[in-house]
Structures are given as C-alpha cells and as structure tokens.
Coordinates of C-alpha atoms and ligand atoms in Angstrom, one line a residue:
M215 CA 0.1 -0.2 -0.2
S216 CA 1.3 3.5 -1.0
Q217 CA 0.2 4.9 2.4
S218 CA 2.3 6.9 4.7
F219 CA 0.9 6.8 8.3
L220 CA 1.3 9.7 10.9
V221 CA 2.7 7.0 13.2
S222 CA 4.2 4.3 10.7
L223 CA 7.1 1.9 10.5
C224 CA 7.3 1.9 6.6
I225 CA 9.9 -1.0 6.9
V226 CA 10.7 -4.4 5.5
A227 CA 9.6 -6.5 8.4
L228 CA 8.6 -10.1 9.5
S229 CA 5.3 -9.6 11.3
F230 CA 3.3 -12.7 12.0
G231 CA 5.0 -14.8 9.4
V232 CA 4.2 -12.1 6.7
H233 CA 7.1 -10.5 4.8
G234 CA 6.9 -7.3 3.5
R235 CA 5.9 -3.3 4.4
Q236 CA 4.4 -3.1 7.6
T237 CA 2.3 -0.1 8.4
T238 CA 1.4 0.5 12.2
V239 CA -1.1 2.9 13.5
T240 CA -1.8 4.6 16.8
P241 CA -5.4 5.5 16.8
K242 CA -6.9 8.5 18.8
P243 CA -7.6 7.7 22.3
R244 CA -11.1 7.7 21.7
F245 CA -10.7 4.5 20.2
V246 CA -10.6 1.7 22.9
P247 CA -9.6 -1.8 22.3
L248 CA -12.2 -4.1 23.8
R249 CA -11.5 -7.7 22.4
P250 CA -9.7 -9.5 19.5
A251 CA -12.3 -9.9 16.9
A252 CA -14.0 -13.3 17.0
A253 CA -12.4 -16.1 15.2
T254 CA -15.9 -17.0 14.0
S255 CA -16.5 -13.5 12.4
S256 CA -15.5 -12.3 8.8
V257 CA -14.1 -9.2 7.6
E258 CA -15.1 -7.6 4.4
L259 CA -12.2 -5.5 2.9
T260 CA -12.2 -3.3 -0.2
L261 CA -9.0 -3.1 -2.2
G262 CA -8.1 -0.4 -4.7
L263 CA -5.7 -1.0 -7.5
P264 CA -3.8 2.1 -9.2
A265 CA -5.4 3.3 -11.9
T266 CA -3.6 3.3 -15.5
N267 CA -3.8 6.9 -16.2
I268 CA -5.4 9.0 -13.4
E269 CA -4.0 12.4 -14.6
G270 CA -5.6 11.7 -18.0
L271 CA -8.9 11.6 -16.3
H272 CA -8.1 14.6 -14.7
A273 CA -7.3 16.4 -17.9
A274 CA -10.3 15.1 -19.4
L275 CA -12.7 16.3 -16.6
Y276 CA -11.3 19.6 -16.8
D277 CA -11.5 19.9 -20.4
V278 CA -15.1 19.0 -20.4
S279 CA -15.9 21.0 -17.6
D280 CA -14.5 24.4 -18.6
P281 CA -17.0 26.7 -20.6
K282 CA -14.1 28.3 -22.6
S283 CA -13.1 24.8 -23.9
A284 CA -14.3 23.7 -27.2
N285 CA -14.9 19.9 -25.4
Y286 CA -17.3 21.9 -22.6
G287 CA -20.3 19.7 -21.9
R288 CA -18.9 16.9 -24.2
H289 CA -18.6 14.3 -21.6
L290 CA -17.0 11.1 -21.6
S291 CA -18.7 7.8 -22.5
K292 CA -18.6 5.1 -19.6
A293 CA -16.1 3.0 -21.7
E294 CA -13.6 6.2 -22.0
V295 CA -13.8 6.6 -18.0
E296 CA -13.3 3.1 -17.7
A297 CA -10.2 3.3 -19.8
F298 CA -8.5 5.8 -17.5
V299 CA -9.0 4.2 -14.5
A300 CA -9.0 0.3 -15.1
P301 CA -5.8 -1.2 -13.4
K302 CA -2.7 -2.4 -15.3
P303 CA -2.8 -6.1 -16.0
D304 CA 0.5 -6.5 -13.9
S305 CA -1.7 -5.1 -10.7
V306 CA -4.3 -7.3 -11.3
Q307 CA -2.2 -10.2 -11.5
A308 CA 0.0 -9.6 -8.7
V309 CA -3.0 -8.9 -6.5
N310 CA -4.9 -11.8 -7.6
D311 CA -2.0 -14.2 -7.4
W312 CA -1.5 -12.9 -3.9
L313 CA -4.8 -13.8 -2.9
A314 CA -5.2 -17.0 -4.7
Q315 CA -2.3 -18.4 -2.6
H316 CA -4.3 -17.8 0.5
D317 CA -7.4 -19.2 -1.4
V318 CA -9.2 -16.0 -1.4
H319 CA -11.1 -15.2 -4.4
P320 CA -12.0 -11.4 -5.0
E321 CA -15.3 -10.0 -6.4
V322 CA -14.7 -7.2 -8.9
I323 CA -16.7 -4.4 -7.3
S324 CA -16.0 -1.3 -9.9
P325 CA -17.0 -1.5 -13.6
S326 CA -13.3 -0.6 -14.4
G327 CA -12.0 -3.2 -12.2
D328 CA -10.1 -1.1 -10.0
M329 CA -11.8 -2.1 -6.7
L330 CA -11.8 -5.6 -5.5
R331 CA -13.7 -6.8 -2.3
I332 CA -13.1 -10.1 -0.2
N333 CA -15.1 -11.3 2.6
I334 CA -12.9 -13.4 4.8
P335 CA -12.9 -15.1 8.0
V336 CA -10.9 -13.2 10.7
P337 CA -8.2 -15.8 11.4
K338 CA -7.7 -15.7 7.3
A339 CA -7.5 -12.0 7.3
N340 CA -4.8 -12.1 10.3
A341 CA -2.8 -14.5 8.4
L342 CA -2.9 -12.5 5.1
L343 CA -1.8 -9.3 6.5
G344 CA 0.0 -10.2 9.4
A345 CA -2.7 -8.4 11.3
N346 CA -4.7 -8.7 14.9
F347 CA -8.3 -7.6 13.9
T348 CA -9.8 -6.1 17.1
V349 CA -12.9 -4.9 18.3
F350 CA -12.6 -1.3 18.9
K351 CA -15.0 1.0 20.5
D352 CA -15.3 4.9 19.7
Q353 CA -16.2 6.5 22.9
H354 CA -17.4 9.7 21.3
S355 CA -20.2 7.7 19.2
G356 CA -20.4 4.3 20.9
T357 CA -19.9 2.6 17.7
T358 CA -17.9 -0.6 17.5
L359 CA -15.5 -1.2 14.7
V360 CA -13.2 -4.0 13.8
R361 CA -9.8 -2.7 12.9
T362 CA -6.1 -3.6 13.2
L363 CA -3.1 -1.5 14.5
S364 CA -0.9 -2.9 12.1
V365 CA -0.9 -4.8 8.4
T366 CA 1.8 -6.1 6.4
I367 CA 1.7 -6.4 2.7
P368 CA 4.0 -8.4 0.6
D369 CA 6.6 -6.4 -1.1
D370 CA 5.8 -7.9 -4.8
V371 CA 2.0 -6.7 -4.2
D372 CA 2.8 -3.4 -2.1
S373 CA 3.1 -1.0 -5.3
H374 CA 0.0 -2.7 -7.1
L375 CA -2.2 -1.9 -4.1
Q376 CA -3.5 1.7 -3.5
F377 CA -5.4 1.0 -0.3
M378 CA -7.2 -1.9 1.6
Y379 CA -10.1 -0.7 3.6
P380 CA -10.8 -1.1 6.5
T381 CA -7.9 -2.2 8.2
T382 CA -5.8 0.4 10.0
Q383 CA -8.2 3.3 9.0
F384 CA -10.2 4.8 11.9
I385 CA -12.3 7.2 10.0
M386 CA -15.8 7.8 11.3
P387 CA -18.9 8.7 9.7
V388 CA -20.3 12.3 10.3
N389 CA -23.5 13.8 9.1
Q390 CA -24.0 17.6 8.8
S391 CA -27.0 18.0 11.2
P392 CA -29.4 20.5 9.5
R393 CA -30.3 23.8 11.0
F394 CA -33.7 23.1 10.9
E395 CA -36.7 22.4 12.9
A396 CA -39.5 20.0 11.7
V397 CA -42.4 21.8 11.4
N398 CA -46.1 21.1 10.1
P399 CA -46.5 23.0 6.9
P400 CA -49.1 25.9 7.0
K401 CA -52.3 25.3 5.3
A402 CA -52.4 24.8 1.6
S403 CA -52.2 28.2 0.1
T404 CA -53.8 28.7 -3.4
R405 CA -51.6 31.4 -5.0
R406 CA -47.9 32.2 -4.8
Q407 CA -47.3 35.2 -2.7
S408 CA -44.5 37.6 -3.6
L409 CA -41.1 38.4 -2.1
P410 CA -40.4 39.4 0.5
S411 CA -43.4 38.1 2.0
I412 CA -43.0 34.4 1.3
C413 CA -39.6 34.4 2.6
S414 CA -40.5 36.3 5.6
V415 CA -41.4 33.8 8.1
D416 CA -39.6 30.5 6.7
V417 CA -37.2 29.3 4.0
D418 CA -39.4 26.9 2.0
P419 CA -39.2 25.9 -1.6
E420 CA -41.4 28.6 -2.9
C421 CA -39.3 31.3 -1.4
L422 CA -36.0 29.8 -2.6
E423 CA -37.4 29.4 -6.2
D424 CA -38.3 33.1 -6.2
F425 CA -35.3 34.3 -4.7
Y426 CA -32.9 32.5 -6.7
H427 CA -35.1 33.1 -10.1
I428 CA -35.7 29.4 -10.5
P429 CA -38.4 28.8 -12.9
T430 CA -41.7 27.1 -11.5
A431 CA -42.5 25.4 -14.9
P432 CA -41.4 21.7 -15.0
A433 CA -38.0 21.2 -16.1
N434 CA -39.1 18.4 -18.1
A435 CA -36.3 18.3 -20.7
S436 CA -35.7 14.7 -21.5
G437 CA -32.6 13.2 -19.7
N438 CA -33.1 15.4 -16.5
S439 CA -32.3 13.4 -13.5
L440 CA -31.3 14.1 -10.0
A441 CA -30.0 12.0 -7.2
V442 CA -29.9 12.4 -3.5
S443 CA -27.8 10.4 -1.4
G444 CA -28.6 9.4 2.4
Y445 CA -26.9 7.4 4.9
L446 CA -27.4 6.5 8.7
N447 CA -30.7 4.8 8.0
E448 CA -32.4 8.1 6.8
I449 CA -35.4 7.9 4.7
A450 CA -37.8 10.5 3.2
S451 CA -41.7 9.8 3.2
E452 CA -43.8 10.3 0.3
D453 CA -46.8 11.2 2.4
D454 CA -44.6 13.9 3.8
L455 CA -43.5 15.2 0.6
E456 CA -47.1 15.6 -0.6
I457 CA -48.1 17.6 2.5
S458 CA -45.2 19.7 1.7
F459 CA -46.1 20.3 -1.8
L460 CA -49.6 21.2 -0.6
A461 CA -48.4 23.9 1.2
F462 CA -45.3 25.2 -0.7
R463 CA -46.3 24.3 -4.2
P464 CA -49.7 25.1 -4.7
D465 CA -49.1 25.8 -8.5
V466 CA -48.0 22.1 -9.0
T467 CA -51.3 19.8 -9.7
T468 CA -49.3 16.6 -10.2
T469 CA -48.4 14.2 -7.3
P470 CA -44.7 15.0 -6.5
E471 CA -42.6 11.8 -6.5
F472 CA -39.3 10.5 -5.9
S473 CA -38.1 6.8 -6.2
V474 CA -35.7 5.0 -3.5
V475 CA -33.0 2.8 -4.6
S476 CA -31.2 0.8 -1.8
V477 CA -27.5 0.3 -1.9
D478 CA -25.6 -1.7 0.9
G479 CA -28.9 -2.6 2.2
G480 CA -30.1 0.7 3.0
V481 CA -33.8 1.3 4.4
T482 CA -36.4 1.8 1.7
S483 CA -39.2 2.7 4.0
G484 CA -40.2 4.0 7.1
S485 CA -41.7 7.1 8.6
G486 CA -39.4 10.1 7.4
T487 CA -36.2 11.4 9.2
L488 CA -35.1 15.0 9.0
E489 CA -32.1 15.2 7.0
A490 CA -33.5 12.9 4.2
S491 CA -37.0 14.5 4.3
L492 CA -35.5 17.9 4.1
D493 CA -33.2 17.0 1.2
I494 CA -36.1 15.3 -0.7
Q495 CA -38.4 18.1 -0.1
Y496 CA -36.2 20.6 -1.2
T497 CA -35.0 18.9 -4.2
V498 CA -38.3 17.9 -5.5
G499 CA -39.9 20.9 -4.6
I500 CA -37.3 23.1 -6.2
A501 CA -36.5 21.2 -9.5
T502 CA -39.8 20.7 -10.4
G503 CA -40.9 17.8 -12.5
V504 CA -37.2 16.5 -12.4
P505 CA -37.1 12.8 -12.0
T506 CA -35.3 12.3 -8.4
T507 CA -34.0 9.2 -7.0
F508 CA -33.1 8.9 -3.3
Y509 CA -30.2 6.5 -2.9
S510 CA -30.3 5.2 0.7
V511 CA -27.0 3.4 1.4
G512 CA -26.9 1.2 4.3
N513 CA -23.2 1.5 5.0
P514 CA -22.3 5.1 6.6
F515 CA -18.4 4.3 6.4
A516 CA -16.2 5.2 3.4
D517 CA -16.8 2.1 1.8
G518 CA -20.6 2.8 1.5
F519 CA -19.8 5.9 -0.2
I520 CA -17.4 4.2 -2.8
D521 CA -20.1 1.5 -3.3
L522 CA -22.6 4.3 -4.1
V523 CA -20.4 5.7 -6.8
N524 CA -19.5 2.2 -8.0
F525 CA -23.2 1.5 -8.0
L526 CA -23.8 4.6 -10.4
L527 CA -20.7 4.2 -12.6
A528 CA -22.1 0.7 -13.7
Q529 CA -25.2 2.1 -15.0
D530 CA -25.3 3.3 -18.7
E531 CA -27.2 6.5 -17.9
L532 CA -26.1 8.6 -15.0
P533 CA -28.1 11.3 -13.0
L534 CA -27.3 14.7 -14.0
V535 CA -26.8 15.8 -10.4
L536 CA -25.7 13.9 -7.1
T537 CA -26.2 15.8 -3.8
T538 CA -25.0 14.6 -0.5
S539 CA -25.1 16.3 3.0
Y540 CA -23.0 13.8 4.9
G541 CA -19.2 13.9 5.2
F542 CA -16.3 13.2 7.4
N543 CA -13.5 15.1 9.1
E544 CA -10.8 15.2 6.4
S545 CA -8.2 14.5 9.5
D546 CA -9.4 11.2 9.8
F547 CA -8.1 10.3 6.6
T548 CA -4.4 11.4 7.6
G549 CA -2.3 8.4 7.1
A550 CA -5.1 7.0 4.5
E551 CA -4.3 9.8 1.9
A552 CA -4.5 7.0 -0.8
L553 CA -8.1 6.1 0.4
A554 CA -8.9 9.4 0.3
E555 CA -7.5 9.9 -3.2
S556 CA -9.3 7.1 -4.6
F557 CA -12.5 8.4 -3.0
C558 CA -12.1 11.8 -4.8
N559 CA -11.2 10.1 -8.0
A560 CA -14.4 8.2 -7.8
Y561 CA -16.0 11.4 -8.1
A562 CA -14.0 12.8 -11.0
Q563 CA -15.3 9.8 -12.8
L564 CA -18.9 10.8 -12.3
G565 CA -18.1 14.3 -13.3
A566 CA -16.2 13.1 -16.6
R567 CA -19.4 11.3 -17.3
G568 CA -21.6 14.5 -16.7
T569 CA -22.9 14.2 -13.3
S570 CA -22.2 17.4 -11.2
V571 CA -21.5 16.2 -7.6
F572 CA -22.3 18.3 -4.7
F573 CA -21.6 18.1 -1.2
C574 CA -22.3 20.2 1.7
S575 CA -19.2 22.3 3.2
G576 CA -20.0 21.1 6.8
D577 CA -21.3 22.8 10.1
N578 CA -19.6 24.6 13.1
G579 CA -17.8 27.0 10.9
V580 CA -14.0 26.8 10.6
Y581 CA -13.8 24.0 12.8
S582 CA -16.4 22.1 10.9
F583 CA -16.9 18.4 12.0
S584 CA -13.8 18.8 13.9
F585 CA -15.4 21.2 16.6
N586 CA -15.7 19.6 19.9
S587 CA -16.9 21.4 23.1
L588 CA -13.4 21.4 24.5
C589 CA -12.1 23.5 21.5
D590 CA -8.9 21.8 21.9
A591 CA -8.2 21.4 17.9
T592 CA -4.9 22.8 17.1
D593 CA -5.9 23.7 13.7
F594 CA -9.0 24.5 11.6
G595 CA -10.9 21.3 10.5
P596 CA -11.4 20.8 6.8
T597 CA -14.4 18.6 5.9
F598 CA -13.9 15.5 3.4
P599 CA -15.3 15.1 0.4
S600 CA -15.6 18.8 0.2
T601 CA -11.9 19.3 -0.1
C602 CA -11.8 16.6 -3.0
P603 CA -11.1 19.1 -6.2
F604 CA -13.4 17.4 -8.5
L605 CA -16.7 18.3 -7.0
T606 CA -18.7 21.2 -5.9
S607 CA -18.8 22.1 -2.2
V608 CA -21.9 24.2 -1.1
G609 CA -21.7 26.4 2.0
G610 CA -24.4 28.2 3.8
T611 CA -26.1 31.5 3.7
Q612 CA -28.9 32.8 5.8
G613 CA -31.2 36.0 5.2
F614 CA -32.7 37.6 2.4
S615 CA -32.1 41.4 2.5
P616 CA -29.2 41.1 2.6
E617 CA -28.2 37.6 2.1
V618 CA -25.3 36.9 4.5
A619 CA -23.0 34.2 5.1
A620 CA -24.4 31.4 7.9
S621 CA -22.0 31.5 10.8
F622 CA -21.9 27.8 11.0
S623 CA -20.9 27.3 7.4
G624 CA -18.0 25.1 7.2
G625 CA -15.2 26.4 4.9
G626 CA -11.5 26.3 4.5
F627 CA -8.4 24.7 3.1
S628 CA -7.5 21.3 2.5
N629 CA -4.5 19.5 4.2
M630 CA -4.6 16.9 1.7
F631 CA -5.7 18.0 -1.7
A632 CA -3.6 20.8 -3.6
R633 CA -5.2 23.9 -4.9
P634 CA -6.6 23.2 -8.2
D635 CA -5.7 25.8 -11.0
Y636 CA -9.6 26.8 -11.5
Q637 CA -9.8 28.3 -8.2
A638 CA -6.0 29.7 -7.9
A639 CA -6.9 33.4 -9.0
A640 CA -10.0 33.6 -7.0
V641 CA -8.2 32.1 -3.9
D642 CA -5.1 33.9 -4.0
S643 CA -6.8 37.2 -4.3
Y644 CA -8.4 36.2 -0.9
L645 CA -5.6 35.1 0.9
T646 CA -3.7 38.4 -0.1
R647 CA -6.4 40.6 1.3
L648 CA -6.6 38.3 4.4
G649 CA -3.0 39.1 4.8
G650 CA -1.3 36.8 7.8
Q651 CA -4.5 36.2 9.4
F652 CA -4.7 32.6 11.1
A653 CA -1.3 31.7 9.7
G654 CA -0.5 28.4 11.1
L655 CA -4.2 27.4 11.4
F656 CA -4.8 26.3 8.0
N657 CA -2.9 25.2 4.8
Q658 CA -2.5 28.2 2.3
S659 CA -1.7 25.7 -0.7
G660 CA -4.8 23.6 0.0
R661 CA -7.8 23.0 -2.2
A662 CA -10.3 25.7 -0.7
F663 CA -13.7 25.2 0.0
P664 CA -16.8 25.8 -0.4
D665 CA -17.1 26.6 -4.2
V666 CA -20.7 28.4 -3.9
S667 CA -23.3 28.6 -1.3
A668 CA -27.2 28.6 -0.7
Q669 CA -29.6 29.3 2.0
S670 CA -28.5 26.8 4.3
V671 CA -30.5 24.1 2.9
D672 CA -29.8 21.8 0.0
F673 CA -30.3 23.6 -3.1
I674 CA -29.5 22.2 -6.5
T675 CA -28.7 23.6 -9.8
R676 CA -26.2 22.9 -12.6
I677 CA -23.3 25.2 -11.9
S678 CA -20.8 26.1 -14.4
G679 CA -18.2 27.8 -12.1
G680 CA -18.2 31.2 -13.9
S681 CA -18.8 33.7 -11.0
S682 CA -20.8 36.3 -12.9
A683 CA -23.8 34.4 -12.5
L684 CA -23.7 34.2 -8.7
N685 CA -24.9 36.6 -6.0
D686 CA -21.7 37.6 -4.2
I687 CA -22.1 37.4 -0.3
T688 CA -19.9 39.7 1.3
S689 CA -21.2 39.9 4.7
G690 CA -20.6 37.5 7.7
S691 CA -17.9 35.1 9.0
N692 CA -17.7 31.5 10.1
P693 CA -16.5 31.6 13.8
G694 CA -15.4 28.9 15.9
C695 CA -14.0 28.3 19.4
G696 CA -13.3 31.7 20.2
A697 CA -11.8 32.3 16.7
Q698 CA -13.7 35.0 14.5
G699 CA -13.3 32.8 11.4
F700 CA -12.5 33.5 8.0
P701 CA -14.4 36.7 7.0
T702 CA -16.3 36.9 3.9
M703 CA -15.1 39.3 1.0
D704 CA -15.9 40.4 -2.5
G705 CA -15.4 37.5 -4.7
W706 CA -14.5 34.1 -3.5
D707 CA -14.4 33.5 0.4
P708 CA -14.1 30.2 2.3
V709 CA -17.3 30.9 3.8
T710 CA -19.9 31.4 1.1
G711 CA -17.5 30.4 -1.9
L712 CA -18.1 32.6 -5.0
G713 CA -21.8 33.1 -3.7
T714 CA -25.2 32.2 -4.3
P715 CA -26.7 31.0 -7.6
D716 CA -29.2 33.2 -10.0
Y717 CA -30.9 30.7 -12.3
E718 CA -31.5 33.1 -14.9
K719 CA -28.1 34.2 -15.0
L720 CA -26.5 30.7 -14.9
L721 CA -28.7 29.8 -17.6
A722 CA -27.5 32.5 -19.9
L723 CA -24.1 31.8 -19.1
V724 CA -24.2 28.3 -20.1
T725 CA -26.2 28.4 -23.1
G726 CA -23.9 31.4 -24.3
L727 CA -26.7 34.0 -24.5
G728 CA -24.6 36.4 -22.2
A729 CA -25.5 37.4 -18.6
Ligands
NAG1083 C1 -4.2 -8.9 19.5 O1 -4.8 -7.9 20.2 C2 -5.3 -8.3 21.5 C3 -6.2 -6.9 22.0 O2 -7.6 -7.1 21.5 C4 -4.4 -8.5 22.5 O3 -5.0 -8.8 23.7 C5 -3.3 -9.7 22.0 O4 -2.4 -9.9 22.8 C6 -2.6 -9.5 20.5 N1 -2.2 -10.5 19.9 C7 -1.3 -10.5 19.2 C8 -0.7 -12.0 18.9 O5 -0.6 -9.4 19.5
NAG1084 C1 -43.1 20.1 -20.6 O1 -44.1 20.9 -19.7 C2 -44.9 21.9 -20.5 C3 -45.8 22.6 -19.4 O2 -45.0 23.2 -18.6 C4 -45.5 21.2 -21.6 O3 -46.0 22.4 -22.5 C5 -44.4 20.4 -22.4 O4 -45.2 19.9 -23.5 C6 -43.8 19.6 -21.9 N1 -42.8 19.0 -22.5 C7 -42.4 17.4 -22.5 C8 -41.4 17.1 -23.2 O5 -43.1 16.9 -21.8
NAG1085 C1 -12.9 15.1 14.1 O1 -11.5 15.3 14.3 C2 -11.4 16.2 15.5 C3 -10.0 16.3 15.5 O2 -9.2 15.3 15.9 C4 -12.4 15.3 16.7 O3 -12.0 16.4 17.8 C5 -13.5 15.4 16.3 O4 -14.3 14.6 17.4 C6 -13.9 14.5 14.9 N1 -15.2 14.7 14.5 C7 -15.9 13.5 14.4 C8 -17.2 13.6 14.3 O5 -15.3 12.3 14.5
NAG1086 C1 -0.5 21.2 2.8 O1 -1.3 21.0 1.4 C2 -0.5 20.4 0.5 C3 -1.3 20.0 -0.6 O2 -1.8 21.0 -1.0 C4 0.2 18.9 1.3 O3 1.1 18.4 0.3 C5 0.9 19.6 2.4 O4 1.5 18.3 3.0 C6 0.1 20.3 3.4 N1 0.8 20.7 4.7 C7 0.4 20.3 5.8 C8 1.1 20.8 6.9 O5 -0.6 19.6 6.1

C-alpha cells in the first residue's frame, strides 16, 4: 500500500510470518480496544488498485467542465472513463496471485476493475495481512468497529495496492446536522405570494425559487435526473412530500414523486427522518418535475460512499446531479491519503461522465466536524469530500435582504488536496487580502472550499463555475471556538465560496446567451 501513516513503520518486516512493508498506527485515544475479533466472524475488505492513467482522467474532466473549452459539455462515455481508471494487467495479476495463494477469491466491485472486495474469516485476514483484527469502541459515538493496528503487505504486491479498507483506518462517519426544525407546513395556499412576504417567515421551496429566480414550470427536458444520497438509515416519506407540496407548491397539480434505491442494504421505507426529508422536499420542491431518486446507502463508512459511486458508474445513464449532505473529518484520513484520493477520483469519474456532484461544506464554522466543546483542536478542520477538487462544495447563507453568510458554514482549506488551477486566482486574491491572519491554523496551498453557497438547505442546480452568475455574499464569517473565523469578502471566500446562484444568469451563461 502506498500509504504513509502519521505513526508508521514503513520498513521491511516479518510480522506474524508475513514478509513485506509493515504499516502501524496509533489511533486517537477515543478508540478503545475491547477484545480480539471473534475467530468465527468475517471481515469485508475493499482493495483499490492504481489507475492506468489518473492524470488523463483529471485532464479530461477539466476539459469537459470548462465553458471556455471547445470540449465543454462533451462528457466522456462509460468506456472512456473506464479506460483511464482500469488497473494495469500487472497489478491485477499480482494482487490476484497473492490472494489465490491464500485461497481468497475477490469479487470485482467497480466497472473498471479498479476495486475488489474480499469477505474472509478473521483468522484468514490475520494470516494474510500479519494483522490482529480487534474490536474497538469509539467512545464518542459508542460505535464498535473492527480494525487492526498493523498490516504487512508483501513487497511484490505493495506497489499494486493503493488501499485496503477497513484495516488500519479509523474514519468515522458524520452527518451535517441540519439547522432546521421539523414543522407542520401551513395550510395549503392557493396562489403564490410575492417576495419578500413568502420568505419572511420561513425558508421554503417557493421562497427559494423566487429568490434564486428558478422557474416554476416543470424542468421536463428529456434526460433530466437528480440523485440524492442518504446514509445512517435516513429515509424520506412520500406522504410528507405530498403535504409539503400542498403547502409550498400550490401551483403544482401533479403528485410529487421520488424513487428509492437501496445500496448496501439501505432502508427503503419507514417514517421520514429529518435530513432525508429535508433533502427530498427541497430537491423535489425546487427542481420541479425532475425525476429524483433517493439512494439509501446502508453503510455510512467510506466503503459505503464508494459503493454508491461504483453502483452509479455501472449504469449506462447517470443522474445529472448527485447531492449529499453527509461527510467526514478530513483529518481522519491522515495516514490514509491514498484512500481519500481514490474516493475523490471516484467522483472525478462521475463528473467526467456528466454528473455534477455536490457536497455540503460542513457545520460549526472553521472547525467544521472537528468542532468539540473542549475547543482543543490545534488547527481548523476541513471537511471531506468537500476538499476533493472534482466536486462542488456548497456552504451556507441565511437571510434575504441582505443575504449573509451562515455563521456555521463550514469552509477553509484542505491539508490533503492541492489547490486546483480553476480556483487559483480567486483564492490567491482572497489570501492576499486576508494578510497573515490565522497563519498556522490552515494550509494556504490546499484546495479551498466551499465553491458556492445557498440558503442553508440543500439547493440544486447545474453550476458552471463562472462567477458572474452568482450573488456574491460579502457579509458574515464562520467563527468557532473563540476564533473569529474567515471573513467573507468580495469574490470568493471560504465561507460562502463565490456566492449563491441566480438561475436566470446561470442559464444565460451556460447557453451562451450572455449574462
Ligand atoms: C491482539 O490484540 C489483542 C487486543 O485486542 C491482544 O490482547 C493480543 O495480545 C493481540 N495478539 C497478538 C498476537 O499480538
Ligand atoms: C413540458 O411541460 C410543459 C408545461 O410546462 C409542456 O407544455 C411541454 O409539452 C412539456 N414537454 C415535455 C417534453 O413533456
Ligand atoms: C474530527 O476530528 C477532530 C480532531 O481530531 C475531533 O476532535 C472530532 O471529534 C472529530 N469529529 C468526528 C465527528 O469524528
Ligand atoms: C498542505 O497541503 C499540501 C497539499 O496542497 C500538502 O502537500 C501539505 O502536506 C500540506 N501541509 C500540511 C502541513 O498539512
């Protein structure tokens, strides 16, 4: 594995009889070992093989995503993307030979063949990897997880394996707890009111449509499709959606719908839960008439996120948009950078095929998910996958006149992903004006996020990255733990990105009609 761990002994070692490169980790004290994993239990591991030409994929993605390129919008075919990420035959051979020696036969879980999965008894996993799989308890969440403090990969396999998960990685799922209260919608109204009255009490789909100039007519062009993903057993209810429509979209006479697809055994029915209900009611409520699918993913850990992408990549027709309000602490991937890269490259594949991928930028201001009540963090806490450069990270705003930054909007700079060219000018300009403020608390050369923002609910449209079609937000900051937080400024800032969308201007921009 080409991972370098915070605490690692990257040496040729003989560990429990396995010769090769040993990786050893010391997890945070919150993870307490309970007992060796039962010999009768199994571990399911995902293996990532290096891509044939990942730089080629990145270049192709940027080319089709840049409105100034002749190839703008000419997305890649399934086969073209797979050709970039497929593993080299040598890698396939080396990994399969190694596993076969242990009578382990992997399942190919990605359409390009770059990811494999094995499900093997604990004693066999221990022998294969020179490991000691152990049950740990996360004292913060109470969750138990099976991990090992050490793995050894044979030298002739090492360079052919990008990651093997979950082994030594202690990465906990977190969701962005929405700043919303569940309410009973008001009685059905019969006509649309006008701004500002409709936004004066609550932010609802009708208000957002008006405020961001989104047409209320059905967006019924053929091929339109939208995917919302949910984790942690979240589910939206069709009945709640209908009630929400009666109140907030009296102009729509057809029954609002969404379909539910289960991945990794995700729940498909039940009474609606908050995050999923919010996500569905606002996407279906705003993207009028766009076929919407809720992907309910049963596994909230990193491999569940990857499974959803592989599930989508296997389809011939992809949704035009995938939006997700869940994420991780980027710092949890320290030592598992290769896993974060593969994870991020999975979104690059979706993007290259034409899916716009959106993630929330996180909560708790500059500390994001790394916020805790002790305020003992040594630096600001970036959010993953928001720090992946191949997707659009969305921050939060509040209020309407003026629209200002939501103080809890996650935002900042990656410690893992370098700043992509497409944001260099805007971010450099911000950093120059920021001066030396917060030096040492964030990584000046990292990918900056969020890219854009919206009223702090999930808000979906296709966004091209041009700034002229956005409402620049210049008031507010994202404080945390006594730190003032990054201030908003003219242009891009790490609180609200380039600003909030204006549908009419965006449409003009992408259709070349001039804004
Ligand atoms: C494996 O880990 C357990 C703790 O879960 C420990 O008691 C045991 O000694 C370890 N076994 C070896 C061979 O290191
Ligand atoms: C789309 O909806 C409009 C009504 O808003 C209708 O006039 C038009 O025929 C519809 N087009 C398709 C392709 O269904
Ligand atoms: C994220 O990381 C920080 C810093 O280690 C930690 O304090 C925080 O609890 C983590 N958050 C979650 C949700 O795991
Ligand atoms: C800062 O980010 C870059 C990637 O942009 C990374 O290579 C470097 O290690 C990071 N520095 C620290 C101190 O995390």
